[in-house]
Each structure stands twice: as structure tokens, then as C-alpha cells.
Tab-separated table of C-alpha atoms in Angstrom:
chain	number	residue	atom	x	y	z
A	1381	MET	CA	-83.980	-95.512	18.644
A	1382	ILE	CA	-81.860	-95.686	21.801
A	1383	GLU	CA	-83.744	-93.638	24.394
A	1384	ASN	CA	-80.896	-91.248	25.136
A	1385	ARG	CA	-79.383	-91.205	21.654
A	1386	LEU	CA	-78.336	-87.756	20.477
A	1387	ILE	CA	-78.499	-87.239	16.706
A	1388	ILE	CA	-76.468	-84.366	15.291
A	1389	ILE	CA	-77.392	-82.451	12.142
A	1390	ASP	CA	-74.491	-80.146	11.396
A	1391	THR	CA	-75.380	-76.920	9.605
A	1392	THR	CA	-71.910	-75.339	9.422
A	1393	LEU	CA	-72.015	-75.479	5.621
A	1394	ARG	CA	-75.499	-73.957	5.392
A	1395	ASP	CA	-76.479	-71.710	8.316
A	1396	GLY	CA	-72.823	-71.340	9.269
A	1397	GLU	CA	-71.912	-70.033	5.846
A	1398	GLN	CA	-74.822	-67.592	6.053
A	1399	SER	CA	-72.799	-65.668	8.653
A	1400	ALA	CA	-72.082	-62.166	7.392
A	1401	GLY	CA	-68.795	-62.144	5.502
A	1402	VAL	CA	-68.335	-65.924	5.462
A	1403	ALA	CA	-68.030	-67.768	2.151
A	1404	PHE	CA	-66.401	-71.169	1.845
A	1405	SER	CA	-64.716	-72.169	-1.401
A	1406	HIS	CA	-65.588	-75.453	-3.117
A	1407	LYS	CA	-62.435	-77.054	-1.755
A	1408	GLU	CA	-63.063	-75.723	1.751
A	1409	LYS	CA	-66.618	-77.047	1.783
A	1410	MET	CA	-65.432	-80.478	0.723
A	1411	THR	CA	-62.672	-80.489	3.326
A	1412	ILE	CA	-65.087	-79.461	6.080
A	1413	ALA	CA	-67.634	-82.072	4.963
A	1414	LYS	CA	-65.037	-84.846	5.160
A	1415	LYS	CA	-63.863	-83.649	8.577
A	1416	LEU	CA	-67.464	-83.515	9.826
A	1417	ASP	CA	-67.954	-87.048	8.579
A	1418	GLY	CA	-64.821	-88.147	10.414
A	1419	LEU	CA	-66.045	-86.347	13.523
A	1420	GLY	CA	-69.132	-88.538	13.442
A	1421	VAL	CA	-72.025	-86.183	12.705
A	1422	ASP	CA	-75.154	-88.050	11.622
A	1423	MET	CA	-76.209	-85.651	8.894
A	1424	ILE	CA	-74.554	-82.744	7.080
A	1425	GLU	CA	-76.802	-79.884	5.987
A	1426	ALA	CA	-74.693	-79.203	2.936
A	1427	GLY	CA	-76.154	-76.072	1.408
A	1428	ILE	CA	-78.900	-74.509	-0.682
A	1429	PRO	CA	-78.990	-75.957	-4.227
A	1430	VAL	CA	-81.176	-73.211	-5.682
A	1431	MET	CA	-78.302	-70.751	-5.123
A	1432	GLY	CA	-76.808	-71.972	-8.382
A	1433	LYS	CA	-74.626	-74.428	-10.245
A	1434	SER	CA	-71.550	-74.040	-8.034
A	1435	GLU	CA	-73.578	-74.932	-4.948
A	1436	GLN	CA	-75.167	-77.856	-6.777
A	1437	LYS	CA	-71.771	-79.097	-7.930
A	1438	VAL	CA	-70.222	-79.207	-4.458
A	1439	ILE	CA	-73.278	-80.991	-3.021
A	1440	TYR	CA	-73.078	-83.523	-5.859
A	1441	GLU	CA	-69.412	-84.066	-5.017
A	1442	MET	CA	-70.242	-84.636	-1.360
A	1443	LEU	CA	-72.825	-87.207	-2.356
A	1444	SER	CA	-70.192	-88.926	-4.506
A	1445	ALA	CA	-67.591	-89.018	-1.715
A	1446	ASN	CA	-69.027	-92.106	0.018
A	1447	LEU	CA	-69.373	-90.318	3.332
A	1448	ARG	CA	-70.989	-92.116	6.224
A	1449	ALA	CA	-73.111	-89.080	7.122
A	1450	ASP	CA	-76.300	-88.397	5.185
A	1451	ILE	CA	-76.260	-85.262	3.020
A	1452	LEU	CA	-79.184	-82.890	3.470
A	1453	THR	CA	-80.169	-79.955	1.274
A	1454	TRP	CA	-82.011	-76.885	2.557
A	1455	ASN	CA	-84.948	-75.565	0.559
A	1456	ARG	CA	-87.514	-72.840	0.739
A	1457	MET	CA	-91.151	-73.778	0.340
A	1458	CYS	CA	-90.814	-73.533	-3.454
A	1459	ILE	CA	-90.995	-76.174	-6.170
A	1460	LYS	CA	-88.020	-74.610	-7.977
A	1461	ASP	CA	-85.927	-75.210	-4.853
A	1462	ILE	CA	-86.899	-78.890	-4.875
A	1463	GLU	CA	-86.062	-79.098	-8.580
A	1464	ALA	CA	-82.603	-77.718	-7.796
A	1465	THR	CA	-82.151	-80.357	-5.088
A	1466	ARG	CA	-83.034	-83.069	-7.593
A	1467	VAL	CA	-80.258	-81.814	-9.893
A	1468	THR	CA	-77.686	-82.638	-7.193
A	1469	GLY	CA	-78.913	-86.208	-6.817
A	1470	ALA	CA	-79.657	-85.669	-3.108
A	1471	THR	CA	-82.351	-87.859	-1.591
A	1472	HIS	CA	-82.720	-85.916	1.685
A	1473	ALA	CA	-84.442	-82.544	1.351
A	1474	HIS	CA	-85.282	-80.148	4.153
A	1475	ILE	CA	-88.147	-77.737	3.459
A	1476	SER	CA	-88.405	-74.594	5.568
A	1477	VAL	CA	-91.919	-73.245	6.187
A	1478	PRO	CA	-92.393	-69.793	7.779
A	1479	VAL	CA	-95.043	-70.337	10.466
A	1480	SER	CA	-95.297	-67.177	12.571
A	1481	ASP	CA	-97.996	-64.711	11.588
A	1482	ILE	CA	-95.302	-62.025	11.422
A	1483	GLN	CA	-93.463	-63.902	8.681
A	1484	ILE	CA	-96.579	-65.179	6.936
A	1485	ARG	CA	-98.006	-61.667	6.612
A	1486	HIS	CA	-94.921	-59.489	6.325
A	1487	LYS	CA	-92.368	-61.792	4.667
A	1488	LEU	CA	-94.463	-64.019	2.407
A	1489	ARG	CA	-97.295	-61.447	2.204
A	1490	THR	CA	-99.885	-64.176	2.290
A	1491	THR	CA	-102.404	-65.809	4.631
A	1492	ARG	CA	-102.362	-69.014	6.637
A	1493	THR	CA	-104.836	-70.608	4.216
A	1494	GLU	CA	-102.789	-69.687	1.153
A	1495	LEU	CA	-99.599	-70.842	2.854
A	1496	ILE	CA	-101.082	-74.273	3.563
A	1497	THR	CA	-102.198	-74.620	-0.062
A	1498	ALA	CA	-98.682	-73.805	-1.321
A	1499	TYR	CA	-97.145	-76.010	1.362
A	1500	LYS	CA	-99.147	-79.063	0.292
A	1501	LYS	CA	-98.201	-78.514	-3.373
A	1502	VAL	CA	-94.493	-78.506	-2.495
A	1503	LEU	CA	-94.916	-81.590	-0.304
A	1504	ASP	CA	-96.795	-83.357	-3.119
A	1505	PHE	CA	-94.021	-82.512	-5.575
A	1506	ALA	CA	-91.193	-83.589	-3.289
A	1507	ARG	CA	-92.835	-86.835	-2.249
A	1508	SER	CA	-93.817	-87.654	-5.838
A	1509	HIS	CA	-90.102	-87.599	-6.661
A	1510	GLU	CA	-89.345	-89.984	-3.785
A	1511	LEU	CA	-87.369	-87.495	-1.710
A	1512	GLU	CA	-86.899	-88.155	1.997
A	1513	VAL	CA	-88.412	-84.922	3.279
A	1514	SER	CA	-88.001	-83.158	6.600
A	1515	ILE	CA	-90.047	-80.107	7.489
A	1516	GLY	CA	-88.697	-77.133	9.374
A	1517	ALA	CA	-90.989	-74.597	10.988
A	1518	GLU	CA	-89.194	-71.267	10.628
A	1519	ASP	CA	-89.822	-68.870	13.524
A	1520	ALA	CA	-91.663	-71.645	15.358
A	1521	SER	CA	-91.072	-69.985	18.717
A	1522	ARG	CA	-93.211	-66.975	17.684
A	1523	ALA	CA	-95.948	-69.046	16.022
A	1524	ASP	CA	-99.438	-69.826	17.230
A	1525	GLU	CA	-98.974	-73.251	18.802
A	1526	VAL	CA	-102.198	-74.739	17.394
A	1527	PHE	CA	-101.320	-73.605	13.868
A	1528	LEU	CA	-97.747	-74.856	14.320
A	1529	ALA	CA	-99.001	-78.310	15.308
A	1530	HIS	CA	-101.278	-78.274	12.249
A	1531	ILE	CA	-98.277	-77.631	9.983
A	1532	TYR	CA	-96.518	-80.619	11.512
A	1533	THR	CA	-99.544	-82.942	11.317
A	1534	ILE	CA	-99.835	-82.206	7.599
A	1535	ALA	CA	-96.177	-83.162	7.180
A	1536	ILE	CA	-96.636	-86.381	9.142
A	1537	SER	CA	-99.686	-87.284	7.040
A	1538	TYR	CA	-97.378	-87.063	3.991
A	1539	GLY	CA	-94.988	-89.562	5.567
A	1540	VAL	CA	-92.480	-87.040	6.963
A	1541	LYS	CA	-90.507	-88.636	9.792
A	1542	ARG	CA	-88.452	-85.671	10.980
A	1543	ILE	CA	-89.704	-82.219	11.930
A	1544	ARG	CA	-87.646	-79.211	12.958
A	1545	TYR	CA	-88.567	-76.651	15.589
A	1546	ALA	CA	-86.584	-73.545	14.710
A	1547	ASP	CA	-86.034	-70.884	17.344
A	1548	THR	CA	-85.024	-68.618	14.492
A	1549	LEU	CA	-84.678	-65.414	16.494
A	1550	SER	CA	-83.531	-66.913	19.795
A	1551	VAL	CA	-86.822	-66.127	21.520
A	1552	LEU	CA	-86.747	-69.043	23.965
A	1553	ASP	CA	-84.999	-69.727	27.231
A	1554	PRO	CA	-84.133	-73.293	28.367
A	1555	PHE	CA	-87.322	-73.565	30.432
A	1556	SER	CA	-89.660	-72.420	27.671
A	1557	ALA	CA	-87.758	-74.600	25.169
A	1558	TYR	CA	-88.488	-77.597	27.380
A	1559	GLU	CA	-92.146	-76.644	27.756
A	1560	ARG	CA	-92.682	-75.942	24.040
A	1561	ILE	CA	-91.237	-79.271	22.905
A	1562	GLN	CA	-93.074	-81.167	25.623
A	1563	GLN	CA	-96.406	-79.540	24.748
A	1564	LEU	CA	-95.848	-80.017	21.022
A	1565	THR	CA	-95.198	-83.721	21.532
A	1566	LYS	CA	-98.353	-84.087	23.610
A	1567	ARG	CA	-100.427	-82.181	21.045
A	1568	LEU	CA	-99.179	-84.295	18.128
A	1569	ALA	CA	-99.638	-87.539	20.057
A	1570	GLN	CA	-103.179	-86.539	20.950
A	1571	HIS	CA	-103.959	-85.713	17.318
A	1572	PHE	CA	-102.859	-89.175	16.182
A	1573	ASN	CA	-104.398	-90.848	19.238
A	1574	ILE	CA	-101.152	-92.363	20.451
A	1575	THR	CA	-98.910	-91.843	23.471
A	1576	PRO	CA	-95.942	-89.444	23.330
A	1577	SER	CA	-93.570	-92.392	23.804
A	1578	VAL	CA	-95.032	-94.183	20.778
A	1579	LEU	CA	-94.829	-90.968	18.761
A	1580	SER	CA	-91.137	-90.599	19.618
A	1581	GLN	CA	-90.436	-94.033	18.153
A	1582	THR	CA	-91.630	-92.964	14.708
A	1583	LEU	CA	-91.051	-89.201	14.626
A	1584	GLY	CA	-87.767	-87.379	15.109
A	1585	ILE	CA	-87.992	-83.890	16.591
A	1586	ASP	CA	-85.108	-81.631	15.597
A	1587	PHE	CA	-84.337	-78.481	17.578
A	1588	HIS	CA	-82.584	-75.665	15.724
A	1589	GLY	CA	-81.523	-72.906	18.091
A	1590	HIS	CA	-79.780	-69.565	17.787
A	1591	ASN	CA	-77.518	-67.831	20.265
A	1592	ASP	CA	-78.543	-64.159	20.331
A	1593	PHE	CA	-78.840	-64.158	24.130
A	1594	GLY	CA	-76.058	-66.664	24.729
A	1595	LEU	CA	-78.609	-69.437	25.349
A	1596	GLY	CA	-78.069	-71.581	22.249
A	1597	THR	CA	-76.603	-74.504	24.176
A	1598	ALA	CA	-78.944	-74.153	27.159
A	1599	ASN	CA	-82.022	-74.051	24.924
A	1600	ALA	CA	-80.916	-77.142	23.008
A	1601	LEU	CA	-80.338	-78.922	26.320
A	1602	GLY	CA	-83.860	-78.000	27.447
A	1603	ALA	CA	-85.322	-79.213	24.150
A	1604	PHE	CA	-83.386	-82.486	24.380
A	1605	LYS	CA	-84.678	-83.136	27.906
A	1606	ALA	CA	-88.212	-82.649	26.579
A	1607	GLY	CA	-87.732	-85.199	23.791
A	1608	ALA	CA	-86.004	-83.431	20.889
A	1609	ARG	CA	-83.372	-86.085	20.262
A	1610	ILE	CA	-82.079	-84.360	17.124
A	1611	ILE	CA	-80.074	-81.165	17.524
A	1612	SER	CA	-79.233	-78.916	14.592
A	1613	CYS	CA	-75.986	-77.096	15.382
A	1614	SER	CA	-72.740	-75.827	13.901
A	1615	VAL	CA	-69.032	-76.016	14.627
A	1616	ASN	CA	-67.971	-73.084	16.842
A	1617	GLY	CA	-71.600	-71.945	16.816
A	1618	LEU	CA	-71.026	-70.349	13.402
A	1619	GLY	CA	-74.233	-68.913	11.997
A	1620	GLU	CA	-76.518	-65.923	11.421
A	1621	ARG	CA	-76.100	-62.970	13.802
A	1622	ALA	CA	-74.751	-64.383	17.112
A	1623	GLY	CA	-74.669	-67.860	15.626
A	1624	ASN	CA	-76.239	-71.246	16.222
A	1625	THR	CA	-76.072	-73.796	18.998
A	1626	PRO	CA	-72.370	-74.759	19.051
A	1627	LEU	CA	-71.889	-78.424	18.177
A	1628	GLU	CA	-68.965	-78.901	20.547
A	1629	GLU	CA	-70.836	-77.400	23.496
A	1630	ILE	CA	-74.116	-79.294	23.158
A	1631	VAL	CA	-72.433	-82.644	22.491
A	1632	VAL	CA	-70.152	-82.426	25.529
A	1633	ALA	CA	-72.835	-80.899	27.771
A	1634	LEU	CA	-75.401	-83.595	26.969
A	1635	SER	CA	-72.787	-86.313	27.304
A	1636	HIS	CA	-71.982	-85.164	30.843
A	1637	MET	CA	-75.344	-83.915	32.069
A	1638	GLU	CA	-77.773	-86.281	30.383
A	1639	ARG	CA	-75.471	-89.249	29.678
A	1640	SER	CA	-76.498	-89.046	26.039
A	1641	VAL	CA	-75.140	-91.534	23.515
A	1642	THR	CA	-73.610	-90.013	20.397
A	1643	SER	CA	-71.472	-91.032	17.442
A	1644	ILE	CA	-69.268	-87.939	17.833
A	1645	ASP	CA	-65.538	-88.540	18.383
A	1646	MET	CA	-64.805	-85.797	20.909
A	1647	LYS	CA	-61.052	-86.058	20.442
A	1648	LYS	CA	-61.499	-84.716	16.907
A	1649	MET	CA	-63.394	-81.600	17.972
A	1650	MET	CA	-60.350	-79.346	18.259
A	1651	GLU	CA	-59.132	-80.226	14.778
A	1652	VAL	CA	-62.519	-79.498	13.195
A	1653	SER	CA	-62.960	-76.329	15.255
A	1654	LYS	CA	-59.587	-74.965	14.153
A	1655	LEU	CA	-60.350	-75.762	10.519
A	1656	VAL	CA	-63.692	-73.921	10.598
A	1657	GLU	CA	-62.075	-71.035	12.462
A	1658	LEU	CA	-59.450	-70.754	9.721
A	1659	TYR	CA	-61.810	-71.066	6.757
A	1660	SER	CA	-64.501	-68.795	8.206
A	1661	GLY	CA	-62.103	-66.080	9.364
A	1662	ARG	CA	-64.038	-65.931	12.646
A	1663	THR	CA	-61.418	-65.985	15.413
A	1664	LEU	CA	-62.534	-67.677	18.616
A	1665	GLN	CA	-62.135	-66.216	22.083
A	1666	VAL	CA	-59.473	-68.071	24.076
A	1667	SER	CA	-62.149	-68.747	26.715
A	1668	LYS	CA	-64.633	-70.243	24.220
A	1669	PRO	CA	-66.149	-73.277	26.001
A	1670	ILE	CA	-64.725	-76.667	25.006
A	1671	VAL	CA	-62.460	-75.496	22.158
A	1672	GLY	CA	-60.987	-72.211	23.403
A	1673	ASP	CA	-57.196	-72.246	23.612
A	1674	MET	CA	-57.112	-71.469	27.334
A	1675	VAL	CA	-60.180	-73.171	28.822
A	1676	PHE	CA	-57.950	-75.735	30.543
A	1677	SER	CA	-55.287	-73.227	31.602
A	1678	HIS	CA	-54.699	-72.300	35.246
A	1679	GLU	CA	-52.819	-69.505	36.966
A	1680	ALA	CA	-54.533	-68.989	40.333
A	1681	GLY	CA	-52.470	-70.622	43.080
A	1682	ILE	CA	-55.536	-72.012	44.837
A	1683	HIS	CA	-56.550	-73.918	41.723
A	1684	VAL	CA	-53.035	-75.026	40.871
A	1685	ASP	CA	-52.514	-76.332	44.399
A	1686	GLY	CA	-55.828	-78.165	44.284
A	1687	LEU	CA	-54.990	-79.764	40.935
A	1688	ILE	CA	-51.595	-80.893	42.201
A	1689	LYS	CA	-53.159	-82.572	45.224
A	1690	ASP	CA	-55.980	-84.247	43.271
A	1691	ARG	CA	-57.160	-83.173	39.833
A	1692	ARG	CA	-60.748	-83.880	40.830
A	1693	ASN	CA	-60.598	-80.805	43.080
A	1694	TYR	CA	-60.927	-78.557	40.032
A	1695	THR	CA	-61.838	-80.959	37.229
A	1696	TYR	CA	-65.334	-81.952	36.237
A	1697	LEU	CA	-64.867	-81.708	32.481
A	1698	ASP	CA	-61.741	-83.770	31.919
A	1699	PRO	CA	-59.656	-82.304	29.062
A	1700	ALA	CA	-58.424	-85.826	28.257
A	1701	ILE	CA	-61.773	-86.782	26.696
A	1702	LEU	CA	-61.115	-84.016	24.170
A	1703	GLY	CA	-57.511	-85.033	23.627
A	1704	ARG	CA	-56.416	-81.991	25.626
A	1705	GLU	CA	-54.614	-81.421	28.930
A	1706	HIS	CA	-54.307	-78.906	31.751
A	1707	GLN	CA	-51.744	-76.106	31.363
A	1708	MET	CA	-50.130	-74.151	34.189
A	1709	ILE	CA	-49.510	-70.453	33.474
A	1710	MET	CA	-46.887	-68.519	35.455
A	1711	GLY	CA	-48.289	-65.151	36.507
A	1712	LYS	CA	-49.419	-62.796	39.251
A	1713	HIS	CA	-51.732	-65.325	40.904
A	1714	PHE	CA	-49.641	-68.446	40.421
A	1715	GLY	CA	-47.912	-68.622	43.789
A	1716	LYS	CA	-45.127	-71.123	44.409
A	1717	TYR	CA	-44.407	-73.194	41.296
A	1718	LYS	CA	-44.834	-76.948	41.323
A	1719	ARG	CA	-44.950	-79.279	38.363
A	1720	ILE	CA	-47.984	-81.522	37.879
A	1721	ASN	CA	-46.900	-85.023	36.944
């Protein structure tokens, strides 16, 4: 793996569709999947097969569409979920495991010991059917860190090569996200008696963040700096409650701030953003970073004058990389009008 390679798992069609009031039709899901593939995402988290035949049918159609991106299904820690994934023909299955004591006791109404027993049975079943499994630790940021590492080491012992750290309730800040991923990597490397750098060559760490405090992008950036080279995100940040890490924000931020290498075609971001905005019915603010209609618009005379003299005066993020351009708005603060050539 290239050291600074950023791998994108897009969850617009799974966590994004879980947004209250959002439901994509079969045709819309297929259109979005093809646009995501054209955008260059590495993997599309396509949906939850156990929801029923209509969900299974659209995932099957995605798998039959010869997309470049891998198609991933999302599953609870249940054998019937894995059976539903097998119906679609998918070979990549993500299994979500609640790991905080709050969720173990009050959601699953079980114990850590019983959870591990059930967890191993599901892993056995999935691996026996030759599925490429990834394990996601739900509510990882509120879990006991020793128990969390144990959940991951079990997965790795079953041949799992990608693990997800889910900040399900947006508990972290960018500094704690960095520390948690760094410490997790050290703990896993120590368990297997290897160095963290060797571990990173064989194990992909996926960070799945939420945006309840407006830190979805910042937390993903912190996790990436600590070694989580896989970021689970969604177009426009669509997702539960305040949403997920926005794909467009984390890709552009990491490209500029960390010089990450990605397969994403940034000039296609606006097209995909507008499509998801239309299909989801979630209208974006005009100042939404990266894809907002007016984020490259200027009215203040000081800024306009500076841009006329040398665009570098007020340009760090160049709109051209997104296929966009600066716009001058006549208004109260504009001052004397001059055209920018």
C-alpha cells in the first residue's frame, strides 16, 4: 500500500439512506452507485440485504454492472444477515459488532462473554462460505479499549484484513481520534509481536465518523494521521442524525493538508453532490464546504481587490481543481467594480 494512500468507502447508500425521511428508489440507488464508481470511490457500501428482496435485488444489480468499485454489504452480527448477503452474490461482507458495555448490556441485553461466543459463530459461518469479511466495532469510541482490541484480534485471527473503528455517536475530537487509532495500532501490533508499520502493511484500519458536533471531517483527518488509511464517509455528509464524515470534505482536506493520494476525480464531486442532494431531498447550505453554491463567491471589496491583483492573495483551495471558478457578487461590500480576467 502506498504510504499516504487514502481509500474511500462510500456509505451514502447505506448510512446515508438511514437518514430520517430518506429513501432511494431502485433506479436512484443504481444511478448513485454508477456515479460513485465514476467518481472513483474504492468501495461502495451498498445496503443491508436482510432488509428484504428489494434491497437484495438492487445489490445484485450493482454486482452485475461491472463497476470498478467493490460492492460491500452491511450486516448485523447475525447468521441470517450473512445468509441474506449470500443471496445477493456479494463477496464482501461487513459485520457490525456492538462493543461498548452500554450497547452490549442495554441493546443486545447480553454479556461480553456471550457476545464473543455469538461473534465467533458468525465469523465461522461467513468465512466458511468464503466471504471477504470486514469487522466494524459499533460504538468503539465508548468501548473499553482492552476489550475493543480483543474483538479486533479475534477478527484478525480469522483472516480479517480490514477493521472499522466507528465513532457511532460522535464522541471523539480530532486529538482523541488520533490518540485512539495510534494506541489501537500499538496494542494490536504488540499482541501479534510485530511493529505498527508491519501491521499497517497487512491490516487496513477504517475510520467511520459522525458529525454531531461538526467534527466529522476533523476527526477523520486525525484518524488518518494516526494510520487509519481507510475512511468511511458519504456524499454531502448524508447520514444518521447530523450525518457522517462528508466525502467531499475529507478527500479535499487530506489532499491539501496531508498530500494524500486518492483515486477520486475531484472535478466530478459537484455532479455527484447535486445528484444526492436531489434524490435525498436534503438541500445543502450555500456555504457548505467544497460543494456549496457560494463557497467561491466574493463580495467584500478587500477580497475582490486582492483577487484581481493576484488570486493567491485569497486562494488556498483553488476552485479549478473542482471544476469550479470564483464568482464576483455585486453588493453592499463590493466597492468599485472590476472584472477578473
